[in-house]
Tab-separated table of C-alpha atoms in Angstrom:
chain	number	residue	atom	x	y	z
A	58	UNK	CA	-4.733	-55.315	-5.832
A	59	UNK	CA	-3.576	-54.940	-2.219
A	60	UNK	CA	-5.213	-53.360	0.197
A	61	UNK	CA	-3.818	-52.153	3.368
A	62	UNK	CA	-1.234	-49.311	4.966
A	63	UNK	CA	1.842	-48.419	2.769
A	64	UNK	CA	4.824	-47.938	4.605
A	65	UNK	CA	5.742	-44.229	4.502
A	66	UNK	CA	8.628	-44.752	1.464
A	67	UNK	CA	9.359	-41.689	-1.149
A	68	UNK	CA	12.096	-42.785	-3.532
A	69	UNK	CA	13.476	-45.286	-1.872
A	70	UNK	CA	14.019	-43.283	0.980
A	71	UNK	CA	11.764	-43.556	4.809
A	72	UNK	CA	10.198	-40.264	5.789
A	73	UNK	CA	10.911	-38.700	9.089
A	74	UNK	CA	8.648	-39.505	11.888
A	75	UNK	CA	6.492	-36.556	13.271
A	76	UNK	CA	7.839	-34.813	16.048
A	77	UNK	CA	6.509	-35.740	19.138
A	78	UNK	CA	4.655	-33.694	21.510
A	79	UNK	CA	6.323	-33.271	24.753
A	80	UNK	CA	5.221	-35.131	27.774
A	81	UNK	CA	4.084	-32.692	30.400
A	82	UNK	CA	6.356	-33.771	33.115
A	83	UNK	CA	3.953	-33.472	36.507
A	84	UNK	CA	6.283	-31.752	39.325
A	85	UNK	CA	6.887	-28.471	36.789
A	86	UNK	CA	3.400	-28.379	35.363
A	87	UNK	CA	2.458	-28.455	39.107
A	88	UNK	CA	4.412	-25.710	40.534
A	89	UNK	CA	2.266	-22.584	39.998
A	90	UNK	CA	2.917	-21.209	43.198
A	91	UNK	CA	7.031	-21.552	42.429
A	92	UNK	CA	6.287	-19.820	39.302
A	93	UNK	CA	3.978	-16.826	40.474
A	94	UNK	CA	6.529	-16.010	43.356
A	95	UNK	CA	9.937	-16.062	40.751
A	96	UNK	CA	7.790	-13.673	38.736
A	97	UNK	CA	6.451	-11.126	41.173
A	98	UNK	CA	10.321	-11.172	42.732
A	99	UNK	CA	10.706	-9.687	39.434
A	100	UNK	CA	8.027	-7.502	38.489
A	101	UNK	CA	5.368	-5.448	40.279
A	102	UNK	CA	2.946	-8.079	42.033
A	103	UNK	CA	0.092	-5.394	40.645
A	104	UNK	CA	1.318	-6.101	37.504
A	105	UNK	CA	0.508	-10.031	37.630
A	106	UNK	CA	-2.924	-11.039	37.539
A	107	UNK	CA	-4.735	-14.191	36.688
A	108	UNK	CA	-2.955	-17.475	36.111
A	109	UNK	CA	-4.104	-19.137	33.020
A	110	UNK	CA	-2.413	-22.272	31.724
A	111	UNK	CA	0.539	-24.603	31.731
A	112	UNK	CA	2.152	-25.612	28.927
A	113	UNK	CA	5.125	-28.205	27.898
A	114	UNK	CA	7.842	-27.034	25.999
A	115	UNK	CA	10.111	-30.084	26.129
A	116	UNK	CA	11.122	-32.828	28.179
A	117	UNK	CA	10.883	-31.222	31.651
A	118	UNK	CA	10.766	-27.674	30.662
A	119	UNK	CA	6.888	-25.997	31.442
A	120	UNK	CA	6.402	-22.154	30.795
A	121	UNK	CA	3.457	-21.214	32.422
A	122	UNK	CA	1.255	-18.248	31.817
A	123	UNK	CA	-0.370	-15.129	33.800
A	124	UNK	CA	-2.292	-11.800	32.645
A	125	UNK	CA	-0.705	-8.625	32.294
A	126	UNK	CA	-2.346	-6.770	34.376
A	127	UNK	CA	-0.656	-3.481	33.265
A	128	UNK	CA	-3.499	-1.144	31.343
A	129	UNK	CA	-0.791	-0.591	28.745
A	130	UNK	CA	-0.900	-4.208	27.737
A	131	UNK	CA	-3.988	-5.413	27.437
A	132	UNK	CA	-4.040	-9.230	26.670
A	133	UNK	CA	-0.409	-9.590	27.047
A	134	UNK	CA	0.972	-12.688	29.800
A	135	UNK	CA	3.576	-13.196	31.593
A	136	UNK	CA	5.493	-16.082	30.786
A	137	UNK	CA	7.452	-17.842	32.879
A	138	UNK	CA	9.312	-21.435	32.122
A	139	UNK	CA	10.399	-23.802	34.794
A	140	UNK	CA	13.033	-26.249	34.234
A	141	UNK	CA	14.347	-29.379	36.146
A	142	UNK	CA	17.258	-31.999	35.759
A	143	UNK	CA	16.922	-35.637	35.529
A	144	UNK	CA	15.825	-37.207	38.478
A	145	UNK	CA	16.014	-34.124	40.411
A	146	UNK	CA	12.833	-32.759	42.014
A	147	UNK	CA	14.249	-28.616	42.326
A	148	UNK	CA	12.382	-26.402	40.174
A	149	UNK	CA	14.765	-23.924	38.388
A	150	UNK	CA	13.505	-20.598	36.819
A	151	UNK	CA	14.793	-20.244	33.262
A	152	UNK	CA	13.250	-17.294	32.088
A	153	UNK	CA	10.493	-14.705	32.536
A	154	UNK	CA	9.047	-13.069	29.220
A	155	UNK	CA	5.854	-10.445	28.510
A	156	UNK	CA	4.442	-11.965	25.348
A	157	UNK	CA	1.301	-11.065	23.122
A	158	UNK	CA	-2.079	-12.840	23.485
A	159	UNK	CA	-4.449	-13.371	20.653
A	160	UNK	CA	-6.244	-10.021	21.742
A	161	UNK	CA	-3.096	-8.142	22.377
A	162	UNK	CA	-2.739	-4.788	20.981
A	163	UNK	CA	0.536	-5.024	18.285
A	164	UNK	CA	2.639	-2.492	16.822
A	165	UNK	CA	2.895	-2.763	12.870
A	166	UNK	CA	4.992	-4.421	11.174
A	167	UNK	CA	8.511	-2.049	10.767
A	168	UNK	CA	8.610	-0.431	7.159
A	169	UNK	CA	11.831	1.778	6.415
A	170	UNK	CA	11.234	5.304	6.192
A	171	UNK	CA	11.997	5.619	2.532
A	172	UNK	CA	9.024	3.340	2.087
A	173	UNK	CA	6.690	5.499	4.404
A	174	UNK	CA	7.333	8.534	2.819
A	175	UNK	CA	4.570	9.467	0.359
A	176	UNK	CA	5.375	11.762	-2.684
A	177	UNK	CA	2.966	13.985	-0.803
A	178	UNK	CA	5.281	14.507	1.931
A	179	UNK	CA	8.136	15.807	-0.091
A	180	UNK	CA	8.793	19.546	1.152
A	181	UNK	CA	11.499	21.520	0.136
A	182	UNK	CA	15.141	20.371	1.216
A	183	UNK	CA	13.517	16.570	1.329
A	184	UNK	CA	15.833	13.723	0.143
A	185	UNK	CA	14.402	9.828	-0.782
A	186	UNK	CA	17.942	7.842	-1.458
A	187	UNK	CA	17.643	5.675	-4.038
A	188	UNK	CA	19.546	1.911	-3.397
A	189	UNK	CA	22.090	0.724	-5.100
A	190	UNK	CA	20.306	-2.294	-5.552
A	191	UNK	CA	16.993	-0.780	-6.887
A	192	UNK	CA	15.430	-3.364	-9.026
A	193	UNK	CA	13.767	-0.590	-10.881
A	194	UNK	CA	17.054	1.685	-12.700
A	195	UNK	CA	19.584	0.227	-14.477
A	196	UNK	CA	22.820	1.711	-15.138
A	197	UNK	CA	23.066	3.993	-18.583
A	198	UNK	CA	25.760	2.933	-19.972
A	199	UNK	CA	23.592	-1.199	-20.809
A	200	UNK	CA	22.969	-1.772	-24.248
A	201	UNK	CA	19.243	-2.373	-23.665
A	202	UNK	CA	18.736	-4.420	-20.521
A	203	UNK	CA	21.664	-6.525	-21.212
A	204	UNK	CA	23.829	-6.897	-17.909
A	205	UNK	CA	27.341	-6.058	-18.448
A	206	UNK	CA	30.188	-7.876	-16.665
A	207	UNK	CA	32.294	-5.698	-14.131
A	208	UNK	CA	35.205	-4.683	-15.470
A	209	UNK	CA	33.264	-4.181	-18.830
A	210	UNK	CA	30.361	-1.886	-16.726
A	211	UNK	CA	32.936	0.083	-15.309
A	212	UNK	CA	34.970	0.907	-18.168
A	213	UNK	CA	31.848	1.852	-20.386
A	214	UNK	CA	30.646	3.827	-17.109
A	215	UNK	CA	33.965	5.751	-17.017
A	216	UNK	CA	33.941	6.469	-21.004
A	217	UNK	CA	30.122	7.294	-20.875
A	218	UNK	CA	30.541	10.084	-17.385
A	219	UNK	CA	33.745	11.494	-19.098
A	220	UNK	CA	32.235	12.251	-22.562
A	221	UNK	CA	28.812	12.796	-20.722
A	222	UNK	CA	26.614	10.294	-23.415
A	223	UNK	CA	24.089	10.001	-21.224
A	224	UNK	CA	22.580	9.071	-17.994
A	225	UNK	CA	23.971	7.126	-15.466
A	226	UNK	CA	21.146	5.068	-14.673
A	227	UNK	CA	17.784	4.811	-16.674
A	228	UNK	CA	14.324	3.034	-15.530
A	229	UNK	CA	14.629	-0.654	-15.675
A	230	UNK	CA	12.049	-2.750	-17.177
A	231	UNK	CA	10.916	-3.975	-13.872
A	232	UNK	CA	10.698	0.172	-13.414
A	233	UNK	CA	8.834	0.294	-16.202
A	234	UNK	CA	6.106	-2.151	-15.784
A	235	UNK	CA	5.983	-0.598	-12.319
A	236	UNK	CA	5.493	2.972	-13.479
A	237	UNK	CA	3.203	1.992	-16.225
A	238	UNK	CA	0.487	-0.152	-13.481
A	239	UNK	CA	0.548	2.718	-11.022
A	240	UNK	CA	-0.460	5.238	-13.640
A	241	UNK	CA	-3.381	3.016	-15.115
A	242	UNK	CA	-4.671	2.268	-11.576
A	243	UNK	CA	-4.241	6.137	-10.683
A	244	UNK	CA	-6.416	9.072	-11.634
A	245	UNK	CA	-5.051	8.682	-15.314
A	246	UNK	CA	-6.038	4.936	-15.571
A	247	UNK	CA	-9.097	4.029	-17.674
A	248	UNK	CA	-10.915	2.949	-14.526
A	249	UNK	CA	-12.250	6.357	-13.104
A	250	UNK	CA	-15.479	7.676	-12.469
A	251	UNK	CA	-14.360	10.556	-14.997
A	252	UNK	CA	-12.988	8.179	-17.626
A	253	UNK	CA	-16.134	6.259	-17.787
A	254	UNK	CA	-18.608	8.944	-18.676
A	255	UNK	CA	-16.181	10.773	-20.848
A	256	UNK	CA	-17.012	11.270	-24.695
A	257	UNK	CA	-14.193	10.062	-25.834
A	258	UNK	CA	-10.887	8.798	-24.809
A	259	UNK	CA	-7.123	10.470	-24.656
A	260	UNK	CA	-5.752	8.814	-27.854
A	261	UNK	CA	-8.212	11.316	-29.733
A	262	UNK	CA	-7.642	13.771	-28.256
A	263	UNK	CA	-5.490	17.016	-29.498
A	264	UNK	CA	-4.551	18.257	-26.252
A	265	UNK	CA	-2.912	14.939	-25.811
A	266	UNK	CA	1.108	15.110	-25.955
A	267	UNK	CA	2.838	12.080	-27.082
A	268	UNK	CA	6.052	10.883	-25.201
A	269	UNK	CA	9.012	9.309	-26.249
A	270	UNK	CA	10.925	5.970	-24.860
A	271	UNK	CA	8.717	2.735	-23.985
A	272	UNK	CA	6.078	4.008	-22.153
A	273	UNK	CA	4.983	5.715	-24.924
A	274	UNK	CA	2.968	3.031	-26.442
A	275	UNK	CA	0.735	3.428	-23.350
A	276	UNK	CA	0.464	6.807	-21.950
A	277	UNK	CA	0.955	10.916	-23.048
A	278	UNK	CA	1.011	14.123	-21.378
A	279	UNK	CA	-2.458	16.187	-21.218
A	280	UNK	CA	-1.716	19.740	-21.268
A	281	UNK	CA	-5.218	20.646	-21.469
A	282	UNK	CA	-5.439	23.399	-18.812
A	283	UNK	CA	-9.514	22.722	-18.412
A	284	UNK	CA	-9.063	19.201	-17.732
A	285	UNK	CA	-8.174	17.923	-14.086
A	286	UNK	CA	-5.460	15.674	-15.938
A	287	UNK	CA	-3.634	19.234	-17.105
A	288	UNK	CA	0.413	18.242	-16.477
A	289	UNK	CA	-0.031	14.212	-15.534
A	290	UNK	CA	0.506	11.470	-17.709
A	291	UNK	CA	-2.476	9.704	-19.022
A	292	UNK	CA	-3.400	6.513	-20.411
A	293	UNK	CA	-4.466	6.358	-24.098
A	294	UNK	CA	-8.046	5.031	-23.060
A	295	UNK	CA	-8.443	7.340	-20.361
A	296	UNK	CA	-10.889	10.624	-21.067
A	297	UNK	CA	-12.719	13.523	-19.622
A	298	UNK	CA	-15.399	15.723	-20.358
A	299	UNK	CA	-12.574	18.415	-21.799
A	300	UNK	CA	-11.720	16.126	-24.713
A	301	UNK	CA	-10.472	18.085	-27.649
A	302	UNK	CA	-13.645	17.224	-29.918
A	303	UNK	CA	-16.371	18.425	-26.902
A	304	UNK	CA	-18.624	21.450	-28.974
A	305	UNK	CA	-21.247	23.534	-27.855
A	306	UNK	CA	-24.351	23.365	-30.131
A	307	UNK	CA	-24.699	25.641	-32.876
A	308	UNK	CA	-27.019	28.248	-32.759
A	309	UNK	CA	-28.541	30.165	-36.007
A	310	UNK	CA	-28.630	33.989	-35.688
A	311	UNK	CA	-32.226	33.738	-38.120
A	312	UNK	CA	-34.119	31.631	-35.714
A	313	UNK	CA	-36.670	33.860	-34.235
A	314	UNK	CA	-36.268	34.326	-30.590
A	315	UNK	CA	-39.018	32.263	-28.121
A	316	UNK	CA	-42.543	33.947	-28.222
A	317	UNK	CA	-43.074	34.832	-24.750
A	318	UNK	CA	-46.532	35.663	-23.333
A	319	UNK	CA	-46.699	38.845	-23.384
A	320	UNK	CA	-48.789	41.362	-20.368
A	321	UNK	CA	-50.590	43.981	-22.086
A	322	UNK	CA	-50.859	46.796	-19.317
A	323	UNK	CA	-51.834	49.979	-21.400
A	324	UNK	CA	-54.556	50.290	-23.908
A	325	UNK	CA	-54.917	53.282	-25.990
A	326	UNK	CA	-58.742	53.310	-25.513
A	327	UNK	CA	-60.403	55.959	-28.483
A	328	UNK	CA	-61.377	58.760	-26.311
A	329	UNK	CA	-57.221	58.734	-25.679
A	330	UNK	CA	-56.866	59.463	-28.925
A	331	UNK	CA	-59.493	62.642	-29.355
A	332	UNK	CA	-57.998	64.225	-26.329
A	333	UNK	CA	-54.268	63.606	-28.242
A	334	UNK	CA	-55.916	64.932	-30.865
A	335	UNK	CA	-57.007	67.910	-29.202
A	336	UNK	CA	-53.898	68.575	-27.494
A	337	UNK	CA	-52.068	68.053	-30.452
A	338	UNK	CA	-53.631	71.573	-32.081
């Protein structure tokens, strides 16, 4: 057994040194003052507020830092790198950048607008192009999911628009696994509020429509208009409180209705009756 430091060897072969960190080279990381004045020759000097820090960015290149003091960006400095040649004491300005601070207020990250647009803000005349490249349809014409070569795709393509055998392109299987988790996560999915105290679940139920294709094996159609599901696809263990086999409790037409107390407010007291009687001849 040997104890000690291994040299740093991975098949055979030495591993790169670190990097090393660049030595702050004193005349740049010492000219604030050259710095602040190349920057407000630039911007407003109300802009530029407090200085901050120094930093080395290589062998005699410093970029040192002041606040923004625009109200628009909050947290944001002003950068500002110095450079110098070898043995050369001039300061030279290479650049002068805004950049964000931990604190700074960002914008979001850029999504395209076909991926903003919710099916809820579809009105009428709205288009969402579909890529050519959209992992989740598949051209008609494949036998299954089998991928076709080009000159074979095309001429099957041609054959298939001409005689009009079907649809160009048809949900992938990437399309739909997609389809099939959004719909048990949604409203349909087994893991609502309504689902959970339901008496029963879809799969028994008659209003329940079966589909046709893959998806099938997972989800039908409820065209039950009491239920909040009426027109949506629905996952088999999904349910509501419409379910098909929901009664209301039978009730006998020869049970005798509730005995309610009753208020006796007239009494046919016996000297009634003689003056009835009386009246009567």
């Amino acid at each position: 057994m040997r104890l000690g430091i291994e040299s740093p060897m991975v098949d055979n072969h030495t591993v790169s040194p670190a990097p090393r960190s660049p030595k702050p080279d004193a005349v740049l990381m010492s000219a604030v003052d050259e710095a602040r004045q190349a920057l407000v020759g630039e911007v407003d000097p109300a802009e530029v507020g407090e200085y901050r820090v120094a930093r080395p960015d290589g062998d005699r290149v410093v970029t040192h830092y002041f606040d923004a003091a625009h109200p628009g960006y909050l947290g944001w400095r002003w950068a500002v790198t110095l450079v110098r040649a070898p043995r050369h004491k001039n300061v030279t300005v290479n650049e002068i950048v805004l950049v964000a601070g931990e604190q700074s207020l960002m914008a979001p990250e850029w999504v395209p607008w076909k991926d903003r647009v919710g099916k809820d803000d579809l009105g009428p005349g709205d288009l969402v192009p579909v890529t050519e490249d959209d992992t989740r349809l598949v051209p008609g014409y494949l036998v299954g999911d089998e991928v076709l070569d080009d000159q074979s795709a095309r001429e099957v393509r041609e054959v298939t628009r001409e005689l009009g055998l079907g649809r160009e392109r048809v949900l992938s299987v990437e399309g739909r696994e997609d389809a099939a988790e959004r719909w048990s996560s949604g409203e349909g999915g087994p893991d609502t509020l309504i689902a959970e105290a339901a008496p029963a679940r879809c799969a028994s139920c008659g209003f329940l429509v079966r589909l046709s294709g893959p998806l099938s094996a997972q989800f039908g159609l409820c065209a039950n208009g009491s239920s909040p599901s009426d027109g949506h696809a629905v996952s088999y263990d999904h349910g509501c409180g419409a379910h098909s086999d929901v009664r209301l409790p039978e009730i006998s037409l020869h049970q005798p209705a509730a005995v309610l107390p009753v208020h006796d407010t007239l009494t046919w007291a016996p000297w009634a009756e003689a003056d009835l009687d009386i009246i009567s001849r």
